[in-house]
Amino acid sequence: MSATDLLYSDPLAAATHAAAELAKRSDIPHHDIALVMGSGWVGAADALGTPTFECDAHELPGFSAPAVEGHSGKVRSYLISENGKNIRALVFLGRTHLYEGKGVEPVVHGVRTAVQAGCKVVILTNACGGINRDYSVGQPVLIRDHISLTAVSPLSGATFVDLTDLYSKRIRSIMKSADSTLAEGVYVHWRGPTYETPAEIAMMRTMGADLVGMSTVPEAIAAHALGAEVLGISLVTNAAAGITGEKLNHEEVIAAGKAAASRMGALLKQTIPQLI
Ligand code: HPA
């Protein structure tokens, strides 16, 4: 059976297979923490140091080539050493999105591979539109909770997983101790690939959403269901549709990500040793 067929017929077996291949290629049998870097977050990964291993994600079984500009499609391993602790961080530069139309399995394959590789903590980063008028462009916001407007779950069958503490309180409080200016908000998952209409943004605000984006939610659910602790960080790259009257474009999203990358990288590097 091909790796792609296995991904759809037995996604967990596909992730185990990919984790074994990663261990073989990198000669690193175990990783502790995974980071998924969304649009514009690649520069934040560079702040973690020099990778000890890098490959194209699609060299690993079940992964496909990146579809989005700003997503490089690389997998890197970093060794972060502090106070006698040696932490292996597995970093995905880019991700697969629901709007690519390949189904949810490829969307969550990275985080499932990471958990099968040993990761107990999964950090999901993204670029998003700010619905909450208090937010400004370039501001990082911790995800406190989410609303799934896609209603697509990576789980099927009678798997009634509790999501009360999906975005770990413990990790959010470590992040806020490191940077007391960090806000928290509710992220709404929009399938895309179109941005929202102003009327949809008005609806989302009424529903209690602060942030809107096209990723993170399926990965958070898949990682949590496998027992990993999840942190979600959104970078507000634009005011959501209808707020300023300006049109939205992807270049603006990438540019705002790049501008904030070094601050975000420093914050991640500083906090990672406290998370494991
Ligand atoms: N909407 C949805 N996804 C996004 C946005 C947005 O305004 N900005 C960045 N990703």
PDB file of C-alpha atoms and ligand atoms in Angstrom, residues 127-129 195-196 212-214 237-238 240 248 253, ligand 1:
ATOM      1  CA  ALA A 127      -1.503  34.067  10.978  1.00  0.00           C
ATOM      2  CA  CYS A 128      -4.999  35.355  11.557  1.00  0.00           C
ATOM      3  CA  GLY A 129      -7.384  38.225  11.112  1.00  0.00           C
ATOM      4  CA  TYR A 195     -11.367  35.383   3.289  1.00  0.00           C
ATOM      5  CA  GLU A 196     -14.604  36.122   5.150  1.00  0.00           C
ATOM      6  CA  VAL A 212     -10.207  34.193  12.560  1.00  0.00           C
ATOM      7  CA  GLY A 213      -8.012  31.876  10.540  1.00  0.00           C
ATOM      8  CA  MET A 214      -7.879  28.836   8.298  1.00  0.00           C
ATOM      9  CA  THR A 237      -1.598  39.972  10.512  1.00  0.00           C
ATOM     10  CA  ASN A 238      -4.586  42.101   9.465  1.00  0.00           C
ATOM     11  CA  ALA A 240     -10.600  41.087   9.744  1.00  0.00           C
ATOM     12  CA  LEU A 248      -7.388  41.710   2.473  1.00  0.00           C
ATOM     13  CA  VAL A 253      -0.313  38.627   5.945  1.00  0.00           C
TER      14      VAL A 253
HETATM   15  N1  HPA B   1      -9.152  35.572   7.728  1.00  0.00           N
HETATM   16  C1  HPA B   1      -8.857  34.263   7.653  1.00  0.00           C
HETATM   17  N2  HPA B   1      -7.624  33.790   7.685  1.00  0.00           N
HETATM   18  C2  HPA B   1      -6.625  34.668   7.813  1.00  0.00           C
HETATM   19  C3  HPA B   1      -6.843  36.050   7.896  1.00  0.00           C
HETATM   20  C4  HPA B   1      -8.184  36.523   7.849  1.00  0.00           C
HETATM   21  O1  HPA B   1      -8.469  37.732   7.917  1.00  0.00           O
HETATM   22  N3  HPA B   1      -5.627  36.638   8.012  1.00  0.00           N
HETATM   23  C5  HPA B   1      -4.704  35.652   8.014  1.00  0.00           C
HETATM   24  N4  HPA B   1      -5.302  34.450   7.895  1.00  0.00           N
END
